[in-house]
mmCIF file of C-alpha atoms in Angstrom:
data_model
loop_
_atom_site.group_PDB
_atom_site.id
_atom_site.type_symbol
_atom_site.label_atom_id
_atom_site.label_comp_id
_atom_site.label_asym_id
_atom_site.label_seq_id
_atom_site.Cartn_x
_atom_site.Cartn_y
_atom_site.Cartn_z
ATOM 1 C CA MET A 12 42.380 -38.169 -12.926
ATOM 2 C CA THR A 13 42.300 -42.001 -12.933
ATOM 3 C CA ALA A 14 42.645 -44.016 -16.113
ATOM 4 C CA SER A 15 39.081 -45.317 -15.969
ATOM 5 C CA ALA A 16 37.435 -42.047 -14.901
ATOM 6 C CA VAL A 17 34.944 -40.302 -17.165
ATOM 7 C CA LEU A 18 34.549 -36.519 -17.506
ATOM 8 C CA ASP A 19 31.126 -34.953 -17.604
ATOM 9 C CA ASP A 20 30.071 -31.953 -19.725
ATOM 10 C CA ARG A 21 31.698 -29.558 -17.291
ATOM 11 C CA GLY A 22 34.987 -31.407 -17.355
ATOM 12 C CA GLU A 23 34.576 -32.826 -13.848
ATOM 13 C CA GLU A 24 35.482 -36.351 -12.951
ATOM 14 C CA THR A 25 32.615 -38.744 -12.520
ATOM 15 C CA ALA A 26 32.213 -42.428 -11.691
ATOM 16 C CA PRO A 27 33.643 -44.762 -14.374
ATOM 17 C CA ARG A 28 31.309 -46.458 -16.790
ATOM 18 C CA ILE A 29 30.727 -50.205 -16.265
ATOM 19 C CA ASP A 30 32.192 -50.989 -19.682
ATOM 20 C CA ALA A 31 35.291 -49.025 -18.741
ATOM 21 C CA LEU A 32 35.997 -51.135 -15.670
ATOM 22 C CA PRO A 33 38.642 -53.887 -15.930
ATOM 23 C CA PRO A 34 37.203 -57.391 -16.376
ATOM 24 C CA ASP A 35 36.655 -59.289 -13.122
ATOM 25 C CA GLU A 36 37.987 -62.790 -13.730
ATOM 26 C CA SER A 37 36.579 -64.076 -10.406
ATOM 27 C CA ARG A 38 32.993 -63.061 -11.243
ATOM 28 C CA GLY A 39 31.885 -66.397 -12.729
ATOM 29 C CA THR A 40 33.791 -68.367 -10.081
ATOM 30 C CA MET A 41 32.191 -66.488 -7.262
ATOM 31 C CA GLY A 42 28.765 -67.096 -8.786
ATOM 32 C CA MET A 43 29.433 -70.814 -9.034
ATOM 33 C CA LYS A 44 30.638 -70.927 -5.429
ATOM 34 C CA LEU A 45 27.424 -69.289 -4.291
ATOM 35 C CA VAL A 46 25.442 -71.857 -6.288
ATOM 36 C CA ILE A 47 27.393 -74.684 -4.622
ATOM 37 C CA VAL A 48 26.799 -73.256 -1.151
ATOM 38 C CA THR A 49 23.019 -73.109 -1.870
ATOM 39 C CA GLU A 50 22.950 -76.669 -3.121
ATOM 40 C CA ALA A 51 25.063 -77.876 -0.212
ATOM 41 C CA LEU A 52 22.494 -76.435 2.208
ATOM 42 C CA LEU A 53 19.761 -78.355 0.413
ATOM 43 C CA PHE A 54 21.652 -81.633 0.849
ATOM 44 C CA LEU A 55 22.365 -80.751 4.453
ATOM 45 C CA THR A 56 18.634 -80.454 4.978
ATOM 46 C CA LEU A 57 18.000 -83.842 3.433
ATOM 47 C CA PHE A 58 20.750 -85.509 5.482
ATOM 48 C CA PHE A 59 19.358 -83.878 8.631
ATOM 49 C CA ALA A 60 15.911 -85.269 7.834
ATOM 50 C CA TYR A 61 17.463 -88.728 7.319
ATOM 51 C CA PHE A 62 19.219 -88.716 10.681
ATOM 52 C CA TYR A 63 16.316 -87.120 12.570
ATOM 53 C CA ILE A 64 13.738 -89.631 11.362
ATOM 54 C CA GLY A 65 16.172 -92.502 11.625
ATOM 55 C CA HIS A 66 16.893 -91.645 15.238
ATOM 56 C CA ARG A 67 13.253 -92.248 16.038
ATOM 57 C CA HIS A 68 13.408 -95.827 14.661
ATOM 58 C CA PRO A 69 15.122 -98.663 16.571
ATOM 59 C CA ILE A 70 16.350 -100.217 13.310
ATOM 60 C CA TRP A 71 17.109 -97.877 10.427
ATOM 61 C CA PRO A 72 16.878 -99.135 7.774
ATOM 62 C CA ASP A 73 15.499 -102.664 8.066
ATOM 63 C CA GLU A 74 17.979 -103.845 5.446
ATOM 64 C CA PRO A 75 20.961 -101.754 4.318
ATOM 65 C CA PRO A 76 21.164 -101.119 0.579
ATOM 66 C CA LYS A 77 23.575 -103.235 -1.377
ATOM 67 C CA LEU A 78 27.066 -101.816 -1.753
ATOM 68 C CA ARG A 79 28.441 -103.230 -4.956
ATOM 69 C CA LEU A 80 26.962 -100.822 -7.482
ATOM 70 C CA ALA A 81 27.210 -97.854 -5.086
ATOM 71 C CA LEU A 82 30.983 -98.384 -4.747
ATOM 72 C CA ALA A 83 31.314 -98.771 -8.495
ATOM 73 C CA LEU A 84 29.478 -95.453 -8.907
ATOM 74 C CA LEU A 85 31.817 -93.903 -6.389
ATOM 75 C CA ALA A 86 34.890 -95.150 -8.288
ATOM 76 C CA ILE A 87 33.490 -93.724 -11.536
ATOM 77 C CA LEU A 88 32.976 -90.276 -10.041
ATOM 78 C CA LEU A 89 36.376 -90.210 -8.336
ATOM 79 C CA VAL A 90 38.090 -91.120 -11.582
ATOM 80 C CA SER A 91 36.073 -88.454 -13.404
ATOM 81 C CA SER A 92 37.169 -85.835 -10.917
ATOM 82 C CA GLY A 93 40.727 -86.877 -11.524
ATOM 83 C CA THR A 94 40.435 -86.628 -15.275
ATOM 84 C CA LEU A 95 38.725 -83.213 -14.971
ATOM 85 C CA GLN A 96 41.437 -81.906 -12.639
ATOM 86 C CA LEU A 97 44.104 -83.108 -15.080
ATOM 87 C CA SER A 98 42.239 -81.445 -17.919
ATOM 88 C CA GLU A 99 42.419 -78.124 -15.997
ATOM 89 C CA GLN A 100 46.164 -78.560 -15.368
ATOM 90 C CA LEU A 101 46.873 -79.333 -19.037
ATOM 91 C CA LEU A 102 44.846 -76.285 -20.111
ATOM 92 C CA GLY A 103 46.985 -74.157 -17.823
ATOM 93 C CA LYS A 104 50.065 -75.502 -19.631
ATOM 94 C CA GLY A 105 48.632 -74.592 -22.994
ATOM 95 C CA ARG A 106 47.873 -78.193 -24.028
ATOM 96 C CA ARG A 107 44.368 -77.450 -25.212
ATOM 97 C CA LEU A 108 43.743 -80.544 -27.302
ATOM 98 C CA ALA A 109 44.702 -82.896 -24.456
ATOM 99 C CA ALA A 110 42.576 -80.839 -22.033
ATOM 100 C CA ARG A 111 39.557 -81.147 -24.330
ATOM 101 C CA LEU A 112 40.032 -84.869 -24.733
ATOM 102 C CA LEU A 113 40.142 -85.392 -20.975
ATOM 103 C CA LEU A 114 37.051 -83.262 -20.639
ATOM 104 C CA LEU A 115 35.329 -85.534 -23.119
ATOM 105 C CA LEU A 116 36.491 -88.526 -21.111
ATOM 106 C CA THR A 117 34.966 -86.970 -18.020
ATOM 107 C CA LEU A 118 31.678 -86.632 -19.871
ATOM 108 C CA VAL A 119 31.757 -90.303 -20.864
ATOM 109 C CA LEU A 120 32.387 -91.320 -17.227
ATOM 110 C CA GLY A 121 29.515 -89.105 -16.112
ATOM 111 C CA LEU A 122 27.184 -90.676 -18.598
ATOM 112 C CA GLY A 123 28.382 -94.074 -17.366
ATOM 113 C CA PHE A 124 27.428 -93.016 -13.848
ATOM 114 C CA VAL A 125 23.919 -92.148 -14.971
ATOM 115 C CA ALA A 126 23.531 -95.468 -16.818
ATOM 116 C CA LEU A 127 24.825 -97.468 -13.860
ATOM 117 C CA GLN A 128 22.631 -95.610 -11.349
ATOM 118 C CA THR A 129 19.624 -96.414 -13.536
ATOM 119 C CA LEU A 130 20.547 -100.084 -13.261
ATOM 120 C CA GLU A 131 20.986 -99.719 -9.490
ATOM 121 C CA TYR A 132 17.515 -98.162 -9.192
ATOM 122 C CA ARG A 133 16.063 -101.060 -11.160
ATOM 123 C CA ASN A 134 17.590 -103.454 -8.692
ATOM 124 C CA HIS A 135 16.521 -101.435 -5.657
ATOM 125 C CA LEU A 136 12.937 -101.121 -6.844
ATOM 126 C CA ARG A 137 12.589 -104.874 -6.703
ATOM 127 C CA GLU A 138 12.944 -104.722 -2.933
ATOM 128 C CA LEU A 139 12.085 -101.183 -1.910
ATOM 129 C CA ARG A 140 9.772 -98.566 -3.472
ATOM 130 C CA PRO A 141 9.526 -94.883 -2.603
ATOM 131 C CA THR A 142 5.956 -95.420 -1.343
ATOM 132 C CA ASP A 143 6.803 -98.372 0.973
ATOM 133 C CA ASP A 144 7.860 -96.322 3.996
ATOM 134 C CA VAL A 145 9.579 -93.138 5.077
ATOM 135 C CA TYR A 146 13.030 -94.688 4.623
ATOM 136 C CA GLY A 147 12.216 -95.538 1.032
ATOM 137 C CA SER A 148 11.024 -92.019 0.361
ATOM 138 C CA LEU A 149 14.178 -90.460 1.811
ATOM 139 C CA PHE A 150 16.487 -92.866 0.073
ATOM 140 C CA TYR A 151 15.061 -92.151 -3.372
ATOM 141 C CA VAL A 152 14.744 -88.410 -2.763
ATOM 142 C CA ILE A 153 18.353 -88.081 -1.730
ATOM 143 C CA THR A 154 19.849 -90.307 -4.432
ATOM 144 C CA SER A 155 17.632 -88.987 -7.213
ATOM 145 C CA PHE A 156 18.292 -85.397 -6.124
ATOM 146 C CA HIS A 157 21.968 -86.167 -6.463
ATOM 147 C CA GLY A 158 21.317 -87.766 -9.850
ATOM 148 C CA LEU A 159 19.718 -84.558 -11.039
ATOM 149 C CA HIS A 160 22.844 -82.706 -9.982
ATOM 150 C CA VAL A 161 24.948 -85.142 -11.973
ATOM 151 C CA VAL A 162 22.805 -84.380 -15.032
ATOM 152 C CA ALA A 163 23.195 -80.658 -14.397
ATOM 153 C CA GLY A 164 26.950 -81.094 -14.147
ATOM 154 C CA LEU A 165 27.013 -83.038 -17.386
ATOM 155 C CA LEU A 166 25.118 -80.257 -19.132
ATOM 156 C CA MET A 167 27.648 -77.747 -17.870
ATOM 157 C CA LEU A 168 30.584 -79.862 -18.959
ATOM 158 C CA GLY A 169 28.910 -80.543 -22.309
ATOM 159 C CA PHE A 170 28.460 -76.814 -22.872
ATOM 160 C CA VAL A 171 32.133 -76.182 -22.076
ATOM 161 C CA ALA A 172 33.201 -79.058 -24.384
ATOM 162 C CA VAL A 173 31.503 -77.495 -27.402
ATOM 163 C CA LEU A 174 32.913 -74.012 -26.865
ATOM 164 C CA PRO A 175 35.276 -72.948 -29.705
ATOM 165 C CA SER A 176 37.953 -72.330 -27.058
ATOM 166 C CA LEU A 177 38.271 -73.506 -23.456
ATOM 167 C CA THR A 178 39.922 -70.160 -22.697
ATOM 168 C CA PRO A 179 37.762 -67.486 -24.373
ATOM 169 C CA SER A 180 39.923 -64.446 -25.181
ATOM 170 C CA HIS A 181 37.082 -61.956 -24.904
ATOM 171 C CA SER A 182 35.510 -63.221 -21.677
ATOM 172 C CA PRO A 183 36.408 -62.733 -18.051
ATOM 173 C CA HIS A 184 34.947 -66.102 -17.206
ATOM 174 C CA ARG A 185 36.819 -69.448 -16.836
ATOM 175 C CA PRO A 186 34.276 -71.948 -18.150
ATOM 176 C CA LEU A 187 36.233 -75.091 -17.542
ATOM 177 C CA HIS A 188 37.260 -74.153 -14.004
ATOM 178 C CA ASN A 189 33.760 -73.095 -13.022
ATOM 179 C CA ALA A 190 32.127 -76.257 -14.393
ATOM 180 C CA ALA A 191 34.820 -78.307 -12.716
ATOM 181 C CA LEU A 192 34.037 -76.754 -9.344
ATOM 182 C CA TYR A 193 30.444 -77.905 -9.666
ATOM 183 C CA TRP A 194 31.469 -81.400 -10.791
ATOM 184 C CA HIS A 195 33.851 -81.819 -7.821
ATOM 185 C CA PHE A 196 31.017 -80.766 -5.544
ATOM 186 C CA VAL A 197 28.758 -83.437 -7.037
ATOM 187 C CA ASP A 198 31.457 -85.985 -6.393
ATOM 188 C CA VAL A 199 31.892 -84.935 -2.732
ATOM 189 C CA ILE A 200 28.098 -85.229 -2.238
ATOM 190 C CA TRP A 201 28.151 -88.810 -3.563
ATOM 191 C CA ILE A 202 30.913 -89.683 -1.097
ATOM 192 C CA LEU A 203 28.603 -88.459 1.687
ATOM 193 C CA VAL A 204 25.653 -90.361 0.227
ATOM 194 C CA VAL A 205 27.624 -93.614 0.142
ATOM 195 C CA GLY A 206 28.955 -93.058 3.631
ATOM 196 C CA ILE A 207 25.580 -92.146 5.172
ATOM 197 C CA LEU A 208 23.080 -94.265 3.259
ATOM 198 C CA TYR A 209 25.166 -97.293 2.370
ATOM 199 C CA LEU A 210 28.028 -97.711 4.882
ATOM 200 C CA LEU A 211 26.729 -96.202 8.122
ATOM 201 C CA PRO A 212 23.749 -98.538 8.490
ATOM 202 C CA ARG A 213 26.196 -101.497 8.458
ATOM 203 C CA TRP A 214 28.333 -100.022 11.255
ATOM 204 C CA VAL A 215 25.584 -99.089 13.664
ATOM 205 C CA ARG A 216 23.491 -102.229 13.546
#
């Protein structure tokens, strides 16, 4: 008889109860990876639409978007990924206070990204509106869709930051690690956004 087996009324071995199974520490991580795959496919669809429609125009776009704020936003997200990765490493070494402080720093950087992107939108809207043409529509759909993912990532990190412990003793989940996976995904998507929407139009003109 196995350790987790349960005996029925006749003393025969039956399938183990769910609450008798050992905790699956990869359950939350697998769920987050599936979410990331789903979101990645959505962005892939948007990028495909951008290239497909752009291929049908001799000049796409008429004027490439300005780079300065986009690169600043990229720097902020790259630094935030670094601080979050370091937070995970320190948590693994048992330095919980330092890990929480770096997590809070990541949150501040993420909020800075949102504030700076709002400023960038204000500047863009002076020259291009979503209703001007198909390029304007795609530009704002892609960048705002990414912005919503940044907000979702901030909500996840904020939830983790207010947990009593970053390593819950009675949970199979790894909250910091799972939220960090999503945040790194958001950063990778912004790298693609900058490369495709901001840099590529300058190289192919």
